[in-house]
Amino acid sequence: ALELALATGDAHARRYLYPMAAGASLRDGHPRVAAQYCAGGLRDALNSGNAYYGRINAFMLSAVAPNASEWELAAELHGMIVEYWPRISRGLAVASRDVSDRSFARLRHHLGTDRYDAACARGAARPIRVAMSWALHHADRFGGDVSAAGGSSERPLTDRELAVLRLVAQGMSNKQIAS
C-alpha cells in the first residue's frame, strides 16, 4: 500500500502509512525497519511542511529509540508531541498506539520522572522544523538505508513485496503474513 501511495503520489495515504508501517515493524521486532519508515515519513513531512505528520513520525521514532538504548533521545522526541498527544493518539492505528503506550511507560520508568521531564522540555523547546530535521537525522542513524522504507531505490519492489507491504499496512504480523 505504501509503494502504491508513493507511485501514485497519494500524499494522504502515504502520510498515514509511514507511521502505521513503523508501528507494525516495531511490534514485529524490527526496529531498524521501523526507523526507516519513520525517516520516510519525516522526509515527507519536511518536504510538505506538514508539522502534524512530522510529529506522528517523531512519535513513532520515540518508540524505536529505546531499542538503541537512546532513552533521553526518546524522551526528547516525546517532548515534540506531548502538547499534541490527544490529537495524534486519535489518528494512530491500534498497533501503533499499543507500541507507543508501552514506550511511554518504559521510558519514564527507565529515566525517572525528573530526567524524563527535562528531556521532554528540551524536545518541546525546539521549533518544529528544526525538531523534525533533528528527528530525521536520528531516524537515518537508526535505520541506515532508507530505500527499504519507500526512499528512492534502483530496484522496484516485486509483486510479493508489494503484497507484503499491503498486509503490513493492514496491521498483519510477519507470522500472519507467512501463513
Short mmCIF file of C-alpha atoms in Angstrom, two decimals:
data_model
loop_
_atom_site.label_atom_id
_atom_site.label_comp_id
_atom_site.label_asym_id
_atom_site.label_seq_id
_atom_site.Cartn_x
_atom_site.Cartn_y
_atom_site.Cartn_z
CA ALA A 1 0.00 0.00 0.00
CA LEU A 2 2.85 2.38 0.82
CA GLU A 3 4.56 1.63 -2.50
CA LEU A 4 1.29 2.33 -4.31
CA ALA A 5 0.87 5.60 -2.42
CA LEU A 6 4.42 6.56 -3.37
CA ALA A 7 3.89 5.60 -7.01
CA THR A 8 0.57 7.42 -7.38
CA GLY A 9 1.56 10.48 -5.37
CA ASP A 10 -1.28 9.92 -2.88
CA ALA A 11 0.05 12.20 -0.14
CA HIS A 12 -2.69 11.49 2.40
CA ALA A 13 -2.30 7.71 2.14
CA ARG A 14 1.48 7.99 2.24
CA ARG A 15 1.41 10.15 5.37
CA TYR A 16 -0.91 7.67 7.07
CA LEU A 17 1.00 4.55 6.02
CA TYR A 18 4.52 5.55 7.10
CA PRO A 19 3.76 5.62 10.85
CA MET A 20 1.41 2.65 10.52
CA ALA A 21 4.15 0.56 8.89
CA ALA A 22 6.65 1.78 11.52
CA GLY A 23 4.35 0.63 14.33
CA ALA A 24 3.77 -2.76 12.73
CA SER A 25 7.51 -3.23 12.12
CA LEU A 26 8.35 -2.33 15.69
CA ARG A 27 5.63 -4.59 17.04
CA ASP A 28 7.09 -7.44 14.97
CA GLY A 29 10.58 -6.88 16.38
CA HIS A 30 12.15 -4.91 13.52
CA PRO A 31 13.26 -1.56 14.98
CA ARG A 32 15.63 -0.78 12.11
CA VAL A 33 12.84 -1.14 9.56
CA ALA A 34 10.57 0.94 11.81
CA ALA A 35 13.22 3.68 11.85
CA GLN A 36 13.38 3.56 8.06
CA TYR A 37 9.64 4.13 7.84
CA CYS A 38 9.94 6.99 10.34
CA ALA A 39 12.67 8.54 8.19
CA GLY A 40 10.48 8.32 5.10
CA GLY A 41 7.60 9.94 6.95
CA LEU A 42 9.78 12.69 8.39
CA ARG A 43 11.23 13.46 4.95
CA ASP A 44 7.73 13.67 3.53
CA ALA A 45 6.58 15.92 6.39
CA LEU A 46 9.57 18.23 5.96
CA ASN A 47 9.09 18.42 2.18
CA SER A 48 5.39 19.19 2.53
CA GLY A 49 5.74 21.42 5.60
CA ASN A 50 3.22 19.26 7.46
CA ALA A 51 4.10 19.52 11.15
CA TYR A 52 1.26 17.21 12.23
CA TYR A 53 2.63 14.27 10.25
CA GLY A 54 6.16 15.16 11.30
CA ARG A 55 5.08 14.84 14.92
CA ILE A 56 3.39 11.49 14.29
CA ASN A 57 6.58 10.08 12.75
CA ALA A 58 8.72 11.56 15.53
CA PHE A 59 6.36 9.92 17.99
CA MET A 60 6.85 6.53 16.33
CA LEU A 61 10.61 7.12 16.35
CA SER A 62 10.37 7.68 20.10
CA ALA A 63 9.30 4.04 20.38
CA VAL A 64 12.33 2.96 18.30
CA ALA A 65 15.00 4.90 20.25
CA PRO A 66 14.98 2.73 23.41
CA ASN A 67 15.91 -0.26 21.22
CA ALA A 68 19.22 1.54 20.67
CA SER A 69 19.48 2.49 24.38
CA GLU A 70 18.74 6.10 23.42
CA TRP A 71 16.43 6.79 26.37
CA GLU A 72 16.88 10.56 26.63
CA LEU A 73 16.54 10.94 22.87
CA ALA A 74 13.22 9.10 23.08
CA ALA A 75 12.07 11.47 25.82
CA GLU A 76 13.09 14.49 23.70
CA LEU A 77 11.02 13.06 20.86
CA HIS A 78 8.11 12.71 23.28
CA GLY A 79 8.58 16.39 24.06
CA MET A 80 7.93 17.20 20.39
CA ILE A 81 4.46 15.70 20.62
CA VAL A 82 3.34 15.92 24.24
CA GLU A 83 1.20 19.01 23.64
CA TYR A 84 -0.39 17.36 20.60
CA TRP A 85 -0.80 13.87 22.06
CA PRO A 86 -4.62 13.94 22.34
CA ARG A 87 -4.96 14.75 18.63
CA ILE A 88 -2.18 12.41 17.49
CA SER A 89 -3.38 9.41 19.51
CA ARG A 90 -6.81 9.60 17.86
CA GLY A 91 -5.21 9.24 14.43
CA LEU A 92 -2.88 6.32 15.14
CA ALA A 93 -3.58 2.73 14.21
CA VAL A 94 -4.21 0.46 17.18
CA ALA A 95 -0.88 -1.35 16.65
CA SER A 96 0.98 1.96 16.75
CA ARG A 97 -0.86 3.14 19.87
CA ASP A 98 -0.11 -0.11 21.71
CA VAL A 99 3.61 0.07 20.92
CA SER A 100 3.73 3.73 21.85
CA ASP A 101 1.82 3.41 25.12
CA ARG A 102 4.28 0.74 26.26
CA SER A 103 7.12 3.00 25.14
CA PHE A 104 5.90 5.92 27.30
CA ALA A 105 5.68 3.79 30.44
CA ARG A 106 9.00 2.03 29.82
CA LEU A 107 10.79 5.30 29.15
CA ARG A 108 9.50 7.15 32.19
CA HIS A 109 10.36 4.14 34.37
CA HIS A 110 13.90 3.85 32.94
CA LEU A 111 14.80 7.55 33.17
CA GLY A 112 12.85 8.54 36.24
CA THR A 113 10.44 11.44 36.31
CA ASP A 114 12.99 14.28 36.62
CA ARG A 115 15.22 13.16 33.72
CA TYR A 116 12.21 12.31 31.59
CA ASP A 117 10.60 15.71 32.20
CA ALA A 118 13.87 17.57 31.49
CA ALA A 119 14.37 15.72 28.20
CA CYS A 120 10.72 16.32 27.19
CA ALA A 121 11.20 20.04 27.87
CA ARG A 122 14.25 20.10 25.56
CA GLY A 123 12.23 18.42 22.81
CA ALA A 124 9.29 20.76 23.25
CA ALA A 125 11.53 23.84 23.09
CA ARG A 126 12.75 23.21 19.52
CA PRO A 127 10.96 24.97 16.65
CA ILE A 128 9.05 22.27 14.75
CA ARG A 129 11.06 22.32 11.51
CA VAL A 130 14.30 22.12 13.50
CA ALA A 131 12.81 19.32 15.58
CA MET A 132 11.70 17.36 12.50
CA SER A 133 15.16 17.70 10.91
CA TRP A 134 16.76 16.61 14.18
CA ALA A 135 14.40 13.60 14.38
CA LEU A 136 15.15 12.71 10.74
CA HIS A 137 18.88 12.70 11.48
CA HIS A 138 18.29 10.15 14.24
CA ALA A 139 15.85 8.08 12.16
CA ASP A 140 18.51 7.80 9.45
CA ARG A 141 21.10 6.90 12.06
CA PHE A 142 18.92 4.12 13.50
CA GLY A 143 17.56 2.88 10.18
CA GLY A 144 20.52 3.02 7.85
CA ASP A 145 19.50 2.69 4.20
CA VAL A 146 16.06 4.26 3.77
CA SER A 147 15.34 2.61 0.41
CA ALA A 148 13.65 -0.28 2.23
CA ALA A 149 11.06 2.15 3.55
CA GLY A 150 9.99 3.92 0.42
CA GLY A 151 13.02 6.05 -0.37
CA SER A 152 14.39 6.05 -3.87
CA SER A 153 15.60 2.66 -4.98
CA GLU A 154 17.11 1.40 -8.22
CA ARG A 155 15.15 -1.85 -7.95
CA PRO A 156 11.35 -1.65 -7.93
CA LEU A 157 9.52 -3.83 -5.45
CA THR A 158 8.44 -7.28 -6.59
CA ASP A 159 4.77 -8.27 -6.67
CA ARG A 160 5.30 -10.29 -3.47
CA GLU A 161 6.99 -7.35 -1.72
CA LEU A 162 4.07 -5.12 -2.69
CA ALA A 163 1.61 -7.73 -1.39
CA VAL A 164 3.51 -7.95 1.91
CA LEU A 165 3.52 -4.14 2.25
CA ARG A 166 -0.25 -4.11 1.78
CA LEU A 167 -0.66 -6.74 4.50
CA VAL A 168 1.67 -4.88 6.89
CA ALA A 169 -0.34 -1.70 6.23
CA GLN A 170 -3.45 -3.64 7.28
CA GLY A 171 -1.75 -4.46 10.58
CA MET A 172 -0.82 -8.09 9.97
CA SER A 173 2.22 -9.59 11.70
CA ASN A 174 5.03 -11.45 9.94
CA LYS A 175 3.62 -14.70 11.32
CA GLN A 176 0.16 -13.96 9.91
CA ILE A 177 1.60 -12.99 6.55
CA ALA A 178 3.70 -16.17 6.36
CA SER A 179 0.71 -18.47 6.96
#
